Short mmCIF file of C-alpha atoms and ligand atoms in Angstrom, two decimals:
data_model
loop_
_atom_site.label_atom_id
_atom_site.label_comp_id
_atom_site.label_asym_id
_atom_site.label_seq_id
_atom_site.Cartn_x
_atom_site.Cartn_y
_atom_site.Cartn_z
CA UNK A 1 4.92 -2.35 0.91
CA UNK A 2 7.79 -4.47 2.67
CA UNK A 3 7.93 -3.22 6.01
CA UNK A 4 11.20 -4.63 6.64
CA UNK A 5 12.81 -2.92 3.76
CA UNK A 6 16.28 -1.85 4.19
CA UNK A 7 17.24 1.40 2.72
CA UNK A 8 20.60 2.82 3.54
CA UNK A 9 23.86 4.37 1.68
CA UNK A 10 24.43 0.65 0.23
CA UNK A 11 20.62 -0.37 -0.52
CA UNK A 12 19.22 2.69 -2.39
CA UNK A 13 15.39 3.14 -3.68
CA UNK A 14 14.84 3.62 -7.26
CA UNK A 15 14.17 7.23 -8.41
CA UNK A 16 10.70 6.36 -8.96
CA UNK A 17 9.47 4.90 -6.07
CA UNK A 18 6.61 6.66 -4.58
CA UNK A 19 4.36 5.10 -2.02
CA UNK A 20 0.59 4.81 -3.26
CA UNK A 21 -1.00 5.72 0.23
CA UNK A 22 0.51 8.71 1.70
CA UNK A 23 -1.75 10.91 4.08
CA UNK A 24 -0.94 14.11 5.53
CA UNK A 25 -0.42 13.90 9.25
CA UNK A 26 -0.81 17.33 10.44
CA UNK A 27 -0.91 20.66 9.10
CA UNK A 28 2.82 21.67 10.02
CA UNK A 29 5.35 22.34 7.04
CA UNK A 30 7.48 19.32 6.43
CA UNK A 31 10.41 20.95 7.51
CA UNK A 32 14.19 19.58 6.62
CA UNK A 33 17.36 21.46 6.40
CA UNK A 34 15.84 24.72 6.01
CA UNK A 35 14.20 23.65 2.68
CA UNK A 36 10.50 24.96 3.29
CA UNK A 37 7.81 24.44 1.34
CA UNK A 38 4.40 25.60 2.87
CA UNK A 39 2.43 23.30 0.49
CA UNK A 40 4.37 20.32 1.56
CA UNK A 41 2.98 18.96 4.64
CA UNK A 42 4.36 15.95 6.69
CA UNK A 43 2.72 12.55 5.04
CA UNK A 44 3.16 8.98 5.88
CA UNK A 45 1.97 5.77 4.51
CA UNK A 46 -1.83 5.32 5.72
CA UNK A 47 -1.21 1.84 6.09
CA UNK A 48 0.97 2.70 9.36
CA UNK A 49 -1.03 5.53 10.51
CA UNK A 50 -3.06 3.62 13.02
CA UNK A 51 -0.04 2.53 14.72
CA UNK A 52 1.33 6.11 14.67
CA UNK A 53 -1.93 7.28 16.22
CA UNK A 54 -1.81 4.42 18.93
CA UNK A 55 1.52 5.43 19.73
CA UNK A 56 0.60 8.88 19.93
CA UNK A 57 -2.22 8.17 22.27
CA UNK A 58 -0.25 6.30 24.34
CA UNK A 59 2.36 8.50 25.03
CA UNK A 60 -0.50 11.24 25.59
CA UNK A 61 -1.96 8.70 27.97
CA UNK A 62 1.42 8.45 29.63
CA UNK A 63 1.19 12.23 30.50
CA UNK A 64 3.80 13.20 27.77
CA UNK A 65 3.60 16.11 24.93
CA UNK A 66 1.67 15.15 21.84
CA UNK A 67 4.45 13.47 19.33
CA UNK A 68 3.90 14.55 15.78
CA UNK A 69 5.34 13.72 12.66
CA UNK A 70 7.75 16.62 11.46
CA UNK A 71 9.09 15.27 8.39
CA UNK A 72 7.68 12.28 6.86
CA UNK A 73 7.83 11.45 3.23
CA UNK A 74 10.31 13.15 0.89
CA UNK A 75 10.17 12.40 -2.67
CA UNK A 76 13.51 11.26 -4.58
CA UNK A 77 13.47 14.71 -6.19
CA UNK A 78 13.33 16.61 -3.00
CA UNK A 79 16.09 14.85 -1.79
CA UNK A 80 18.31 15.62 -4.72
CA UNK A 81 17.16 19.20 -4.47
CA UNK A 82 18.37 19.25 -0.76
CA UNK A 83 21.58 17.44 -1.70
CA UNK A 84 22.59 19.31 -4.75
CA UNK A 85 22.13 22.60 -2.38
CA UNK A 86 24.42 20.93 0.15
CA UNK A 87 27.22 20.40 -2.51
CA UNK A 88 27.01 23.61 -3.76
CA UNK A 89 27.35 24.95 -0.23
CA UNK A 90 29.90 22.58 1.29
CA UNK A 91 31.45 20.29 -1.59
CA UNK A 92 30.44 16.68 -2.37
CA UNK A 93 32.24 14.89 0.05
CA UNK A 94 31.04 16.95 3.00
CA UNK A 95 27.58 17.02 1.82
CA UNK A 96 27.47 13.17 1.77
CA UNK A 97 28.27 13.10 5.52
CA UNK A 98 25.59 15.95 6.22
CA UNK A 99 22.66 14.75 4.18
CA UNK A 100 21.52 11.56 2.57
CA UNK A 101 22.31 10.84 -1.16
CA UNK A 102 18.93 10.64 -3.24
CA UNK A 103 17.40 7.24 -3.12
CA UNK A 104 19.15 6.27 0.31
CA UNK A 105 16.88 8.17 2.36
CA UNK A 106 14.26 6.14 4.59
CA UNK A 107 12.31 9.10 4.16
CA UNK A 108 11.40 7.99 0.34
CA UNK A 109 9.58 4.85 1.66
CA UNK A 110 6.77 6.80 3.43
CA UNK A 111 7.35 4.51 6.54
CA UNK A 112 10.08 6.76 8.36
CA UNK A 113 9.65 10.08 9.70
CA UNK A 114 11.01 12.55 12.22
CA UNK A 115 9.27 13.62 15.14
CA UNK A 116 8.25 16.96 17.31
CA UNK A 117 6.14 17.71 19.54
CA UNK A 118 2.89 19.69 19.97
CA UNK A 119 3.06 21.56 23.18
CA UNK A 120 -0.23 22.99 24.32
CA UNK A 121 -0.83 23.99 20.71
CA UNK A 122 2.48 25.11 20.22
CA UNK A 123 4.92 23.59 17.53
CA UNK A 124 8.12 22.46 19.21
CA UNK A 125 10.67 21.10 16.87
CA UNK A 126 13.64 21.02 19.34
CA UNK A 127 14.17 17.75 21.26
CA UNK A 128 16.68 16.42 23.67
CA UNK A 129 17.77 13.23 25.02
CA UNK A 130 16.79 14.31 28.58
CA UNK A 131 12.79 14.71 27.01
CA UNK A 132 10.71 12.37 28.86
CA UNK A 133 8.99 11.83 25.48
CA UNK A 134 12.29 10.82 23.80
CA UNK A 135 12.94 8.25 26.62
CA UNK A 136 9.41 6.93 26.32
CA UNK A 137 9.70 6.59 22.64
CA UNK A 138 13.14 4.55 22.95
CA UNK A 139 11.47 2.06 25.29
CA UNK A 140 8.04 1.93 23.92
CA UNK A 141 7.99 2.31 20.18
CA UNK A 142 8.56 -1.15 19.40
CA UNK A 143 5.08 -2.14 20.89
CA UNK A 144 3.51 0.01 18.09
CA UNK A 145 5.99 -1.32 15.42
CA UNK A 146 8.57 1.57 15.25
CA UNK A 147 12.08 1.32 15.81
CA UNK A 148 14.74 4.16 16.47
CA UNK A 149 16.74 3.88 13.43
CA UNK A 150 19.99 5.59 14.13
CA UNK A 151 20.90 4.70 17.74
CA UNK A 152 23.68 6.07 19.61
CA UNK A 153 26.70 3.77 19.59
CA UNK A 154 25.72 2.10 16.20
CA UNK A 155 26.96 4.87 13.93
CA UNK A 156 29.60 2.71 12.17
CA UNK A 157 26.82 0.11 11.45
CA UNK A 158 24.02 2.36 10.15
CA UNK A 159 26.42 4.74 8.66
CA UNK A 160 24.54 7.54 10.02
CA UNK A 161 24.87 9.73 13.17
CA UNK A 162 22.63 9.34 16.17
CA UNK A 163 19.35 10.76 15.46
CA UNK A 164 16.85 10.80 18.46
CA UNK A 165 14.27 11.90 16.37
CA UNK A 166 14.01 9.65 13.43
CA UNK A 167 11.75 6.77 13.67
CA UNK A 168 10.72 3.59 11.15
CA UNK A 169 8.02 1.31 11.26
CA UNK A 170 8.98 -2.44 10.76
CA UNK A 171 6.05 -4.15 12.17
CA UNK A 172 5.31 -4.92 15.92
CA UNK A 173 7.13 -8.42 15.48
CA UNK A 174 10.27 -7.24 14.16
CA UNK A 175 10.53 -4.07 15.96
CA UNK A 176 10.21 -6.24 19.19
CA UNK A 177 12.91 -8.65 18.18
CA UNK A 178 15.26 -5.69 17.10
CA UNK A 179 14.33 -4.04 20.45
CA UNK A 180 15.24 -7.08 22.76
CA UNK A 181 18.33 -8.08 20.65
CA UNK A 182 19.43 -4.28 20.85
CA UNK A 183 20.39 -4.53 17.07
CA UNK A 184 19.80 -2.34 14.41
CA UNK A 185 18.11 -3.32 10.82
CA UNK A 186 21.66 -3.74 9.23
CA UNK A 187 22.55 -6.11 11.89
CA UNK A 188 19.27 -8.02 11.58
CA UNK A 189 19.88 -8.44 7.60
CA UNK A 190 23.75 -9.27 8.37
CA UNK A 191 22.63 -12.23 10.98
CA UNK A 192 19.81 -13.30 8.80
CA UNK A 193 21.34 -13.42 5.41
CA UNK A 194 25.06 -13.49 6.04
CA UNK A 195 25.23 -9.95 4.43
CA UNK A 196 23.07 -7.03 3.83
CA UNK A 197 20.64 -6.93 0.65
CA UNK A 198 22.38 -5.29 -1.98
CA UNK A 199 19.45 -3.54 -4.01
CA UNK A 200 15.96 -3.24 -3.19
CA UNK A 201 13.78 -2.88 -6.56
CA UNK A 202 10.58 -1.22 -6.85
CA UNK A 203 9.11 -4.73 -7.54
CA UNK A 204 10.23 -6.36 -4.34
CA UNK A 205 9.14 -3.26 -2.34
CA UNK A 206 5.37 -3.90 -3.55
CA UNK A 207 5.31 -7.79 -2.29
ZN1 ZN B 1 14.67 11.47 9.45
#
């Protein structure tokens, strides 16, 4: 897996891209836009699990709630079902604004996830910008290789609304660089190559 992979509305994953090393992170439902399947548990790539566990433990050590993966890997087909459901409900254009097109969701990579909390054994999905956990993640996640993927004020660059809950693994070095420069992955590629990559193929992913 190329941890620096850029997946967005202009850079789609192929429909057959599936991470090969998915592991279940906990026993909650992989909850997304009311599309529920009790058999579909939150999963991420095993290769980033140690980094996630280290971050989770550091948050606990800082006296915060347990941070858990609320929704990790989502297959292409899953995103398609969700997207088509939105198209039925609100039409194609509105659906495009509200939910990622199949292939354009980072959740298909297995190295992106939405967080929730376990608070004294109780699952807590709701997050707020004032939560100490959200503030801590924003300032510390890069030390473990993660970035807040859709920051406030960068909506026009990422193409997504601010999502305080969505984190993405890019590796410690790149995450630290992006944090220090206060830039998104899109801006990183623009600076690096003059323009964003046009398309990431499955072969490139497996470098
Ligand atoms: Zn997400």
